[in-house]
Amino acid sequence: MADDDGTEGNDGQGQMEHLRDGGHLQHNLKSEVVAQQAGVPKSHLLRWVKAQGYESFSVWINTQRVRETERLMATRPEYAVEDVADQCGTSRTHFHSVFKQYNGLTPPTT
C-alpha cells in the first residue's frame, strides 16, 4: 500500500524527505536524476509529485526553487539576487520569471 508520499511502506520515505528539504536544487534537473538521487524509481518520484498536488515535475521543482529563494532572501538579505538564483539552481532571468509567476511580482533587489 502506498503512503501519502507515493512510496511503498517505509521504502523510500527518507529519500522523499530529502526532496522536501531542498537537497536537490541544482541546475538542469531532470526527473531521472532526482529519482536516482532519492534512491527511488522515476515512476515513484512522479507519483509522489502528483500526490503532493503538483501537475508535473517541472511545476514542483520550480515551486521548490521559489520557496528556497524566499527562505534565503528572508534569512540572508545580504545575498545578491544572482547568488540566490544560482544557489537555487536557476539563472537570474529564469529566476525573475518564475518568481513573478508564483508571487505576482519580481523579487526584491539588494
PDB file of N, CA and C in Angstrom:
ATOM      1  N   MET A   1       0.838  -1.186   0.000  1.00  0.00           N
ATOM      2  CA  MET A   1       0.000   0.000   0.000  1.00  0.00           C
ATOM      3  C   MET A   1       0.881   1.247   0.000  1.00  0.00           C
ATOM      4  N   ALA A   2       0.554   2.203  -0.793  1.00  0.00           N
ATOM      5  CA  ALA A   2       1.370   3.411  -0.926  1.00  0.00           C
ATOM      6  C   ALA A   2       1.066   4.382   0.204  1.00  0.00           C
ATOM      7  N   ASP A   3       2.124   5.027   0.718  1.00  0.00           N
ATOM      8  CA  ASP A   3       1.981   6.078   1.713  1.00  0.00           C
ATOM      9  C   ASP A   3       1.583   7.370   1.008  1.00  0.00           C
ATOM     10  N   ASP A   4       1.314   8.425   1.807  1.00  0.00           N
ATOM     11  CA  ASP A   4       0.950   9.718   1.236  1.00  0.00           C
ATOM     12  C   ASP A   4       2.027  10.274   0.338  1.00  0.00           C
ATOM     13  N   ASP A   5       3.276   9.875   0.573  1.00  0.00           N
ATOM     14  CA  ASP A   5       4.357  10.421  -0.241  1.00  0.00           C
ATOM     15  C   ASP A   5       4.585   9.632  -1.517  1.00  0.00           C
ATOM     16  N   GLY A   6       3.752   8.618  -1.785  1.00  0.00           N
ATOM     17  CA  GLY A   6       3.855   7.875  -3.026  1.00  0.00           C
ATOM     18  C   GLY A   6       4.813   6.715  -2.956  1.00  0.00           C
ATOM     19  N   THR A   7       5.372   6.414  -1.782  1.00  0.00           N
ATOM     20  CA  THR A   7       6.283   5.290  -1.649  1.00  0.00           C
ATOM     21  C   THR A   7       5.543   4.123  -1.044  1.00  0.00           C
ATOM     22  N   GLU A   8       6.084   2.954  -1.219  1.00  0.00           N
ATOM     23  CA  GLU A   8       5.516   1.759  -0.635  1.00  0.00           C
ATOM     24  C   GLU A   8       6.058   1.596   0.773  1.00  0.00           C
ATOM     25  N   GLY A   9       5.183   1.508   1.781  1.00  0.00           N
ATOM     26  CA  GLY A   9       5.615   1.288   3.154  1.00  0.00           C
ATOM     27  C   GLY A   9       6.663   2.298   3.564  1.00  0.00           C
ATOM     28  N   ASN A  10       7.731   1.837   4.211  1.00  0.00           N
ATOM     29  CA  ASN A  10       8.817   2.713   4.626  1.00  0.00           C
ATOM     30  C   ASN A  10       9.881   2.874   3.549  1.00  0.00           C
ATOM     31  N   ASP A  11       9.828   2.060   2.503  1.00  0.00           N
ATOM     32  CA  ASP A  11      10.836   2.150   1.442  1.00  0.00           C
ATOM     33  C   ASP A  11      10.784   3.511   0.773  1.00  0.00           C
ATOM     34  N   GLY A  12      11.902   4.199   0.786  1.00  0.00           N
ATOM     35  CA  GLY A  12      11.977   5.482   0.112  1.00  0.00           C
ATOM     36  C   GLY A  12      11.527   6.658   0.949  1.00  0.00           C
ATOM     37  N   GLN A  13      10.997   6.427   2.143  1.00  0.00           N
ATOM     38  CA  GLN A  13      10.476   7.535   2.952  1.00  0.00           C
ATOM     39  C   GLN A  13      11.552   8.567   3.239  1.00  0.00           C
ATOM     40  N   GLY A  14      12.731   8.124   3.679  1.00  0.00           N
ATOM     41  CA  GLY A  14      13.815   9.062   3.973  1.00  0.00           C
ATOM     42  C   GLY A  14      14.266   9.797   2.734  1.00  0.00           C
ATOM     43  N   GLN A  15      14.294   9.091   1.612  1.00  0.00           N
ATOM     44  CA  GLN A  15      14.715   9.732   0.371  1.00  0.00           C
ATOM     45  C   GLN A  15      13.726  10.805  -0.054  1.00  0.00           C
ATOM     46  N   MET A  16      12.450  10.561   0.124  1.00  0.00           N
ATOM     47  CA  MET A  16      11.460  11.549  -0.270  1.00  0.00           C
ATOM     48  C   MET A  16      11.509  12.750   0.675  1.00  0.00           C
ATOM     49  N   GLU A  17      11.842  12.523   1.954  1.00  0.00           N
ATOM     50  CA  GLU A  17      12.017  13.639   2.876  1.00  0.00           C
ATOM     51  C   GLU A  17      13.169  14.521   2.405  1.00  0.00           C
ATOM     52  N   HIS A  18      14.208  13.915   1.864  1.00  0.00           N
ATOM     53  CA  HIS A  18      15.337  14.661   1.303  1.00  0.00           C
ATOM     54  C   HIS A  18      14.838  15.646   0.260  1.00  0.00           C
ATOM     55  N   LEU A  19      13.859  15.252  -0.529  1.00  0.00           N
ATOM     56  CA  LEU A  19      13.320  16.129  -1.564  1.00  0.00           C
ATOM     57  C   LEU A  19      12.587  17.309  -0.963  1.00  0.00           C
ATOM     58  N   ARG A  20      11.945  17.111   0.164  1.00  0.00           N
ATOM     59  CA  ARG A  20      11.240  18.204   0.824  1.00  0.00           C
ATOM     60  C   ARG A  20      12.199  19.207   1.433  1.00  0.00           C
ATOM     61  N   ASP A  21      13.428  18.778   1.712  1.00  0.00           N
ATOM     62  CA  ASP A  21      14.400  19.631   2.391  1.00  0.00           C
ATOM     63  C   ASP A  21      15.244  20.471   1.437  1.00  0.00           C
ATOM     64  N   GLY A  22      14.957  20.433   0.157  1.00  0.00           N
ATOM     65  CA  GLY A  22      15.690  21.264  -0.786  1.00  0.00           C
ATOM     66  C   GLY A  22      17.063  20.734  -1.140  1.00  0.00           C
ATOM     67  N   GLY A  23      17.345  19.482  -0.823  1.00  0.00           N
ATOM     68  CA  GLY A  23      18.651  18.908  -1.107  1.00  0.00           C
ATOM     69  C   GLY A  23      18.818  18.496  -2.554  1.00  0.00           C
ATOM     70  N   HIS A  24      18.016  18.983  -3.424  1.00  0.00           N
ATOM     71  CA  HIS A  24      18.009  18.544  -4.818  1.00  0.00           C
ATOM     72  C   HIS A  24      18.066  19.715  -5.795  1.00  0.00           C
ATOM     73  N   LEU A  25      18.183  20.921  -5.314  1.00  0.00           N
ATOM     74  CA  LEU A  25      18.115  22.075  -6.197  1.00  0.00           C
ATOM     75  C   LEU A  25      19.470  22.320  -6.846  1.00  0.00           C
ATOM     76  N   GLN A  26      19.542  22.069  -8.111  1.00  0.00           N
ATOM     77  CA  GLN A  26      20.724  22.329  -8.892  1.00  0.00           C
ATOM     78  C   GLN A  26      20.289  22.639 -10.319  1.00  0.00           C
ATOM     79  N   HIS A  27      21.211  23.092 -11.109  1.00  0.00           N
ATOM     80  CA  HIS A  27      20.888  23.474 -12.483  1.00  0.00           C
ATOM     81  C   HIS A  27      20.529  22.258 -13.340  1.00  0.00           C
ATOM     82  N   ASN A  28      19.678  22.476 -14.336  1.00  0.00           N
ATOM     83  CA  ASN A  28      19.331  21.482 -15.354  1.00  0.00           C
ATOM     84  C   ASN A  28      18.872  20.149 -14.781  1.00  0.00           C
ATOM     85  N   LEU A  29      17.976  20.193 -13.828  1.00  0.00           N
ATOM     86  CA  LEU A  29      17.489  18.964 -13.209  1.00  0.00           C
ATOM     87  C   LEU A  29      16.512  18.238 -14.108  1.00  0.00           C
ATOM     88  N   LYS A  30      16.630  16.950 -14.118  1.00  0.00           N
ATOM     89  CA  LYS A  30      15.703  16.066 -14.814  1.00  0.00           C
ATOM     90  C   LYS A  30      15.116  15.126 -13.769  1.00  0.00           C
ATOM     91  N   SER A  31      13.900  14.683 -13.991  1.00  0.00           N
ATOM     92  CA  SER A  31      13.246  13.806 -13.028  1.00  0.00           C
ATOM     93  C   SER A  31      14.044  12.524 -12.812  1.00  0.00           C
ATOM     94  N   GLU A  32      14.711  12.032 -13.856  1.00  0.00           N
ATOM     95  CA  GLU A  32      15.513  10.814 -13.734  1.00  0.00           C
ATOM     96  C   GLU A  32      16.645  10.999 -12.722  1.00  0.00           C
ATOM     97  N   VAL A  33      17.274  12.174 -12.762  1.00  0.00           N
ATOM     98  CA  VAL A  33      18.390  12.464 -11.865  1.00  0.00           C
ATOM     99  C   VAL A  33      17.903  12.584 -10.427  1.00  0.00           C
ATOM    100  N   VAL A  34      16.799  13.291 -10.213  1.00  0.00           N
ATOM    101  CA  VAL A  34      16.262  13.467  -8.869  1.00  0.00           C
ATOM    102  C   VAL A  34      15.832  12.112  -8.306  1.00  0.00           C
ATOM    103  N   ALA A  35      15.190  11.285  -9.115  1.00  0.00           N
ATOM    104  CA  ALA A  35      14.786   9.954  -8.662  1.00  0.00           C
ATOM    105  C   ALA A  35      16.012   9.136  -8.259  1.00  0.00           C
ATOM    106  N   GLN A  36      17.054   9.210  -9.062  1.00  0.00           N
ATOM    107  CA  GLN A  36      18.283   8.482  -8.740  1.00  0.00           C
ATOM    108  C   GLN A  36      18.891   9.000  -7.437  1.00  0.00           C
ATOM    109  N   GLN A  37      18.933  10.321  -7.253  1.00  0.00           N
ATOM    110  CA  GLN A  37      19.457  10.909  -6.022  1.00  0.00           C
ATOM    111  C   GLN A  37      18.645  10.474  -4.806  1.00  0.00           C
ATOM    112  N   ALA A  38      17.331  10.346  -4.989  1.00  0.00           N
ATOM    113  CA  ALA A  38      16.454   9.948  -3.893  1.00  0.00           C
ATOM    114  C   ALA A  38      16.454   8.439  -3.675  1.00  0.00           C
ATOM    115  N   GLY A  39      17.014   7.708  -4.627  1.00  0.00           N
ATOM    116  CA  GLY A  39      17.069   6.256  -4.492  1.00  0.00           C
ATOM    117  C   GLY A  39      15.742   5.571  -4.740  1.00  0.00           C
ATOM    118  N   VAL A  40      14.918   6.184  -5.593  1.00  0.00           N
ATOM    119  CA  VAL A  40      13.615   5.605  -5.926  1.00  0.00           C
ATOM    120  C   VAL A  40      13.462   5.576  -7.441  1.00  0.00           C
ATOM    121  N   PRO A  41      12.614   4.680  -7.939  1.00  0.00           N
ATOM    122  CA  PRO A  41      12.351   4.693  -9.382  1.00  0.00           C
ATOM    123  C   PRO A  41      11.687   6.012  -9.800  1.00  0.00           C
ATOM    124  N   LYS A  42      11.914   6.408 -11.033  1.00  0.00           N
ATOM    125  CA  LYS A  42      11.318   7.642 -11.557  1.00  0.00           C
ATOM    126  C   LYS A  42       9.798   7.619 -11.405  1.00  0.00           C
ATOM    127  N   SER A  43       9.178   6.467 -11.628  1.00  0.00           N
ATOM    128  CA  SER A  43       7.713   6.378 -11.513  1.00  0.00           C
ATOM    129  C   SER A  43       7.246   6.693 -10.091  1.00  0.00           C
ATOM    130  N   HIS A  44       8.022   6.278  -9.080  1.00  0.00           N
ATOM    131  CA  HIS A  44       7.669   6.602  -7.691  1.00  0.00           C
ATOM    132  C   HIS A  44       7.778   8.105  -7.458  1.00  0.00           C
ATOM    133  N   LEU A  45       8.843   8.714  -7.968  1.00  0.00           N
ATOM    134  CA  LEU A  45       9.022  10.154  -7.816  1.00  0.00           C
ATOM    135  C   LEU A  45       7.850  10.905  -8.442  1.00  0.00           C
ATOM    136  N   LEU A  46       7.491  10.539  -9.663  1.00  0.00           N
ATOM    137  CA  LEU A  46       6.419  11.260 -10.353  1.00  0.00           C
ATOM    138  C   LEU A  46       5.069  11.059  -9.662  1.00  0.00           C
ATOM    139  N   ARG A  47       4.818   9.871  -9.118  1.00  0.00           N
ATOM    140  CA  ARG A  47       3.586   9.654  -8.346  1.00  0.00           C
ATOM    141  C   ARG A  47       3.601  10.498  -7.078  1.00  0.00           C
ATOM    142  N   TRP A  48       4.755  10.580  -6.434  1.00  0.00           N
ATOM    143  CA  TRP A  48       4.883  11.378  -5.214  1.00  0.00           C
ATOM    144  C   TRP A  48       4.621  12.853  -5.517  1.00  0.00           C
ATOM    145  N   VAL A  49       5.186  13.351  -6.629  1.00  0.00           N
ATOM    146  CA  VAL A  49       4.968  14.749  -7.024  1.00  0.00           C
ATOM    147  C   VAL A  49       3.479  14.998  -7.236  1.00  0.00           C
ATOM    148  N   LYS A  50       2.818  14.097  -7.935  1.00  0.00           N
ATOM    149  CA  LYS A  50       1.368  14.235  -8.166  1.00  0.00           C
ATOM    150  C   LYS A  50       0.599  14.178  -6.844  1.00  0.00           C
ATOM    151  N   ALA A  51       1.012  13.281  -5.939  1.00  0.00           N
ATOM    152  CA  ALA A  51       0.346  13.146  -4.645  1.00  0.00           C
ATOM    153  C   ALA A  51       0.508  14.408  -3.794  1.00  0.00           C
ATOM    154  N   GLN A  52       1.568  15.180  -4.057  1.00  0.00           N
ATOM    155  CA  GLN A  52       1.791  16.428  -3.339  1.00  0.00           C
ATOM    156  C   GLN A  52       0.932  17.561  -3.916  1.00  0.00           C
ATOM    157  N   GLY A  53       0.232  17.284  -5.027  1.00  0.00           N
ATOM    158  CA  GLY A  53      -0.688  18.258  -5.606  1.00  0.00           C
ATOM    159  C   GLY A  53      -0.133  19.059  -6.777  1.00  0.00           C
ATOM    160  N   TYR A  54       0.983  18.622  -7.333  1.00  0.00           N
ATOM    161  CA  TYR A  54       1.587  19.342  -8.459  1.00  0.00           C
ATOM    162  C   TYR A  54       1.254  18.636  -9.760  1.00  0.00           C
ATOM    163  N   GLU A  55       1.040  19.414 -10.819  1.00  0.00           N
ATOM    164  CA  GLU A  55       0.644  18.817 -12.094  1.00  0.00           C
ATOM    165  C   GLU A  55       1.799  18.166 -12.839  1.00  0.00           C
ATOM    166  N   SER A  56       3.044  18.569 -12.524  1.00  0.00           N
ATOM    167  CA  SER A  56       4.187  17.989 -13.220  1.00  0.00           C
ATOM    168  C   SER A  56       5.453  18.173 -12.388  1.00  0.00           C
ATOM    169  N   PHE A  57       6.488  17.469 -12.793  1.00  0.00           N
ATOM    170  CA  PHE A  57       7.784  17.588 -12.131  1.00  0.00           C
ATOM    171  C   PHE A  57       8.307  19.016 -12.239  1.00  0.00           C
ATOM    172  N   SER A  58       8.188  19.642 -13.402  1.00  0.00           N
ATOM    173  CA  SER A  58       8.736  20.991 -13.577  1.00  0.00           C
ATOM    174  C   SER A  58       8.001  22.011 -12.701  1.00  0.00           C
ATOM    175  N   VAL A  59       6.697  21.867 -12.536  1.00  0.00           N
ATOM    176  CA  VAL A  59       5.950  22.762 -11.647  1.00  0.00           C
ATOM    177  C   VAL A  59       6.422  22.552 -10.213  1.00  0.00           C
ATOM    178  N   TRP A  60       6.601  21.301  -9.816  1.00  0.00           N
ATOM    179  CA  TRP A  60       7.063  21.002  -8.465  1.00  0.00           C
ATOM    180  C   TRP A  60       8.457  21.580  -8.216  1.00  0.00           C
ATOM    181  N   ILE A  61       9.393  21.362  -9.138  1.00  0.00           N
ATOM    182  CA  ILE A  61      10.766  21.828  -8.918  1.00  0.00           C
ATOM    183  C   ILE A  61      10.825  23.349  -8.903  1.00  0.00           C
ATOM    184  N   ASN A  62      10.049  24.008  -9.760  1.00  0.00           N
ATOM    185  CA  ASN A  62      10.018  25.476  -9.741  1.00  0.00           C
ATOM    186  C   ASN A  62       9.434  25.996  -8.434  1.00  0.00           C
ATOM    187  N   THR A  63       8.414  25.318  -7.912  1.00  0.00           N
ATOM    188  CA  THR A  63       7.842  25.712  -6.624  1.00  0.00           C
ATOM    189  C   THR A  63       8.877  25.569  -5.518  1.00  0.00           C
ATOM    190  N   GLN A  64       9.637  24.472  -5.545  1.00  0.00           N
ATOM    191  CA  GLN A  64      10.679  24.269  -4.542  1.00  0.00           C
ATOM    192  C   GLN A  64      11.745  25.356  -4.634  1.00  0.00           C
ATOM    193  N   ARG A  65      12.086  25.736  -5.850  1.00  0.00           N
ATOM    194  CA  ARG A  65      13.088  26.793  -6.040  1.00  0.00           C
ATOM    195  C   ARG A  65      12.591  28.132  -5.507  1.00  0.00           C
ATOM    196  N   VAL A  66      11.336  28.458  -5.781  1.00  0.00           N
ATOM    197  CA  VAL A  66      10.782  29.722  -5.285  1.00  0.00           C
ATOM    198  C   VAL A  66      10.747  29.715  -3.764  1.00  0.00           C
ATOM    199  N   ARG A  67      10.322  28.621  -3.172  1.00  0.00           N
ATOM    200  CA  ARG A  67      10.294  28.536  -1.703  1.00  0.00           C
ATOM    201  C   ARG A  67      11.687  28.723  -1.111  1.00  0.00           C
ATOM    202  N   GLU A  68      12.672  28.091  -1.727  1.00  0.00           N
ATOM    203  CA  GLU A  68      14.039  28.215  -1.221  1.00  0.00           C
ATOM    204  C   GLU A  68      14.566  29.636  -1.410  1.00  0.00           C
ATOM    205  N   THR A  69      14.229  30.276  -2.526  1.00  0.00           N
ATOM    206  CA  THR A  69      14.683  31.659  -2.723  1.00  0.00           C
ATOM    207  C   THR A  69      14.043  32.586  -1.698  1.00  0.00           C
ATOM    208  N   GLU A  70      12.763  32.363  -1.411  1.00  0.00           N
ATOM    209  CA  GLU A  70      12.092  33.179  -0.396  1.00  0.00           C
ATOM    210  C   GLU A  70      12.761  32.989   0.963  1.00  0.00           C
ATOM    211  N   ARG A  71      13.105  31.740   1.296  1.00  0.00           N
ATOM    212  CA  ARG A  71      13.776  31.463   2.565  1.00  0.00           C
ATOM    213  C   ARG A  71      15.135  32.148   2.616  1.00  0.00           C
ATOM    214  N   LEU A  72      15.905  32.039   1.529  1.00  0.00           N
ATOM    215  CA  LEU A  72      17.226  32.661   1.500  1.00  0.00           C
ATOM    216  C   LEU A  72      17.147  34.178   1.577  1.00  0.00           C
ATOM    217  N   MET A  73      16.200  34.759   0.860  1.00  0.00           N
ATOM    218  CA  MET A  73      16.082  36.217   0.896  1.00  0.00           C
ATOM    219  C   MET A  73      15.667  36.713   2.270  1.00  0.00           C
ATOM    220  N   ALA A  74      14.886  35.915   2.989  1.00  0.00           N
ATOM    221  CA  ALA A  74      14.453  36.312   4.328  1.00  0.00           C
ATOM    222  C   ALA A  74      15.569  36.128   5.354  1.00  0.00           C
ATOM    223  N   THR A  75      16.364  35.081   5.193  1.00  0.00           N
ATOM    224  CA  THR A  75      17.396  34.780   6.188  1.00  0.00           C
ATOM    225  C   THR A  75      18.770  35.332   5.817  1.00  0.00           C
ATOM    226  N   ARG A  76      18.975  35.644   4.554  1.00  0.00           N
ATOM    227  CA  ARG A  76      20.263  36.140   4.070  1.00  0.00           C
ATOM    228  C   ARG A  76      20.077  37.360   3.179  1.00  0.00           C
ATOM    229  N   PRO A  77      19.584  38.466   3.730  1.00  0.00           N
ATOM    230  CA  PRO A  77      19.305  39.642   2.902  1.00  0.00           C
ATOM    231  C   PRO A  77      20.559  40.227   2.238  1.00  0.00           C
ATOM    232  N   GLU A  78      21.730  39.845   2.729  1.00  0.00           N
ATOM    233  CA  GLU A  78      22.967  40.346   2.121  1.00  0.00           C
ATOM    234  C   GLU A  78      23.297  39.646   0.798  1.00  0.00           C
ATOM    235  N   TYR A  79      22.627  38.544   0.493  1.00  0.00           N
ATOM    236  CA  TYR A  79      22.878  37.833  -0.758  1.00  0.00           C
ATOM    237  C   TYR A  79      22.325  38.635  -1.940  1.00  0.00           C
ATOM    238  N   ALA A  80      23.089  38.719  -2.997  1.00  0.00           N
ATOM    239  CA  ALA A  80      22.614  39.336  -4.237  1.00  0.00           C
ATOM    240  C   ALA A  80      21.627  38.393  -4.917  1.00  0.00           C
ATOM    241  N   VAL A  81      20.718  38.952  -5.703  1.00  0.00           N
ATOM    242  CA  VAL A  81      19.723  38.151  -6.402  1.00  0.00           C
ATOM    243  C   VAL A  81      20.394  37.079  -7.253  1.00  0.00           C
ATOM    244  N   GLU A  82      21.498  37.426  -7.906  1.00  0.00           N
ATOM    245  CA  GLU A  82      22.204  36.461  -8.744  1.00  0.00           C
ATOM    246  C   GLU A  82      22.694  35.276  -7.918  1.00  0.00           C
ATOM    247  N   ASP A  83      23.175  35.542  -6.701  1.00  0.00           N
ATOM    248  CA  ASP A  83      23.656  34.473  -5.837  1.00  0.00           C
ATOM    249  C   ASP A  83      22.518  33.557  -5.397  1.00  0.00           C
ATOM    250  N   VAL A  84      21.388  34.160  -5.066  1.00  0.00           N
ATOM    251  CA  VAL A  84      20.229  33.374  -4.662  1.00  0.00           C
ATOM    252  C   VAL A  84      19.766  32.507  -5.826  1.00  0.00           C
ATOM    253  N   ALA A  85      19.670  33.094  -6.997  1.00  0.00           N
ATOM    254  CA  ALA A  85      19.241  32.344  -8.178  1.00  0.00           C
ATOM    255  C   ALA A  85      20.178  31.173  -8.436  1.00  0.00           C
ATOM    256  N   ASP A  86      21.468  31.428  -8.392  1.00  0.00           N
ATOM    257  CA  ASP A  86      22.440  30.365  -8.647  1.00  0.00           C
ATOM    258  C   ASP A  86      22.350  29.274  -7.589  1.00  0.00           C
ATOM    259  N   GLN A  87      22.224  29.645  -6.346  1.00  0.00           N
ATOM    260  CA  GLN A  87      22.147  28.668  -5.262  1.00  0.00           C
ATOM    261  C   GLN A  87      20.892  27.810  -5.376  1.00  0.00           C
ATOM    262  N   CYS A  88      19.856  28.336  -5.988  1.00  0.00           N
ATOM    263  CA  CYS A  88      18.605  27.594  -6.140  1.00  0.00           C
ATOM    264  C   CYS A  88      18.498  26.900  -7.492  1.00  0.00           C
ATOM    265  N   GLY A  89      19.570  26.902  -8.246  1.00  0.00           N
ATOM    266  CA  GLY A  89      19.622  26.121  -9.470  1.00  0.00           C
ATOM    267  C   GLY A  89      19.006  26.744 -10.695  1.00  0.00           C
ATOM    268  N   THR A  90      19.048  28.061 -10.792  1.00  0.00           N
ATOM    269  CA  THR A  90      18.450  28.706 -11.953  1.00  0.00           C
ATOM    270  C   THR A  90      19.249  29.952 -12.334  1.00  0.00           C
ATOM    271  N   SER A  91      19.007  30.439 -13.517  1.00  0.00           N
ATOM    272  CA  SER A  91      19.654  31.675 -13.958  1.00  0.00           C
ATOM    273  C   SER A  91      18.871  32.872 -13.423  1.00  0.00           C
ATOM    274  N   ARG A  92      19.475  34.046 -13.451  1.00  0.00           N
ATOM    275  CA  ARG A  92      18.794  35.244 -12.954  1.00  0.00           C
ATOM    276  C   ARG A  92      17.520  35.530 -13.753  1.00  0.00           C
ATOM    277  N   THR A  93      17.607  35.428 -15.070  1.00  0.00           N
ATOM    278  CA  THR A  93      16.443  35.709 -15.920  1.00  0.00           C
ATOM    279  C   THR A  93      15.311  34.737 -15.613  1.00  0.00           C
ATOM    280  N   HIS A  94      15.618  33.454 -15.583  1.00  0.00           N
ATOM    281  CA  HIS A  94      14.602  32.441 -15.301  1.00  0.00           C
ATOM    282  C   HIS A  94      14.068  32.613 -13.879  1.00  0.00           C
ATOM    283  N   PHE A  95      14.945  32.919 -12.954  1.00  0.00           N
ATOM    284  CA  PHE A  95      14.564  33.142 -11.560  1.00  0.00           C
ATOM    285  C   PHE A  95      13.523  34.253 -11.462  1.00  0.00           C
ATOM    286  N   HIS A  96      13.774  35.390 -12.105  1.00  0.00           N
ATOM    287  CA  HIS A  96      12.819  36.515 -12.068  1.00  0.00           C
ATOM    288  C   HIS A  96      11.474  36.100 -12.649  1.00  0.00           C
ATOM    289  N   SER A  97      11.516  35.391 -13.760  1.00  0.00           N
ATOM    290  CA  SER A  97      10.291  34.962 -14.427  1.00  0.00           C
ATOM    291  C   SER A  97       9.474  34.018 -13.542  1.00  0.00           C
ATOM    292  N   VAL A  98      10.133  33.005 -12.989  1.00  0.00           N
ATOM    293  CA  VAL A  98       9.432  32.025 -12.152  1.00  0.00           C
ATOM    294  C   VAL A  98       8.953  32.668 -10.858  1.00  0.00           C
ATOM    295  N   PHE A  99       9.788  33.498 -10.238  1.00  0.00           N
ATOM    296  CA  PHE A  99       9.396  34.170  -9.005  1.00  0.00           C
ATOM    297  C   PHE A  99       8.142  35.010  -9.234  1.00  0.00           C
ATOM    298  N   LYS A 100       8.126  35.756 -10.334  1.00  0.00           N
ATOM    299  CA  LYS A 100       6.966  36.598 -10.645  1.00  0.00           C
ATOM    300  C   LYS A 100       5.730  35.739 -10.919  1.00  0.00           C
ATOM    301  N   GLN A 101       5.913  34.622 -11.600  1.00  0.00           N
ATOM    302  CA  GLN A 101       4.797  33.721 -11.887  1.00  0.00           C
ATOM    303  C   GLN A 101       4.156  33.216 -10.592  1.00  0.00           C
ATOM    304  N   TYR A 102       4.950  32.904  -9.597  1.00  0.00           N
ATOM    305  CA  TYR A 102       4.438  32.350  -8.349  1.00  0.00           C
ATOM    306  C   TYR A 102       4.007  33.409  -7.333  1.00  0.00           C
ATOM    307  N   ASN A 103       4.606  34.599  -7.395  1.00  0.00           N
ATOM    308  CA  ASN A 103       4.321  35.609  -6.384  1.00  0.00           C
ATOM    309  C   ASN A 103       3.640  36.866  -6.915  1.00  0.00           C
ATOM    310  N   GLY A 104       3.520  36.982  -8.234  1.00  0.00           N
ATOM    311  CA  GLY A 104       2.847  38.132  -8.817  1.00  0.00           C
ATOM    312  C   GLY A 104       3.724  39.374  -8.944  1.00  0.00           C
ATOM    313  N   LEU A 105       4.961  39.303  -8.473  1.00  0.00           N
ATOM    314  CA  LEU A 105       5.900  40.418  -8.622  1.00  0.00           C
ATOM    315  C   LEU A 105       7.319  39.890  -8.642  1.00  0.00           C
ATOM    316  N   THR A 106       8.223  40.726  -9.100  1.00  0.00           N
ATOM    317  CA  THR A 106       9.618  40.289  -9.184  1.00  0.00           C
ATOM    318  C   THR A 106      10.258  40.321  -7.793  1.00  0.00           C
ATOM    319  N   PRO A 107      11.342  39.573  -7.612  1.00  0.00           N
ATOM    320  CA  PRO A 107      11.982  39.562  -6.293  1.00  0.00           C
ATOM    321  C   PRO A 107      12.601  40.917  -5.977  1.00  0.00           C
ATOM    322  N   PRO A 108      12.707  41.226  -4.694  1.00  0.00           N
ATOM    323  CA  PRO A 108      13.328  42.499  -4.328  1.00  0.00           C
ATOM    324  C   PRO A 108      14.806  42.504  -4.693  1.00  0.00           C
ATOM    325  N   THR A 109      15.328  43.665  -4.992  1.00  0.00           N
ATOM    326  CA  THR A 109      16.755  43.782  -5.287  1.00  0.00           C
ATOM    327  C   THR A 109      17.463  44.270  -4.042  1.00  0.00           C
ATOM    328  N   THR A 110      18.751  43.903  -3.961  1.00  0.00           N
ATOM    329  CA  THR A 110      19.528  44.309  -2.795  1.00  0.00           C
ATOM    330  C   THR A 110      20.461  45.438  -3.149  1.00  0.00           C
TER     331      THR A 110
END
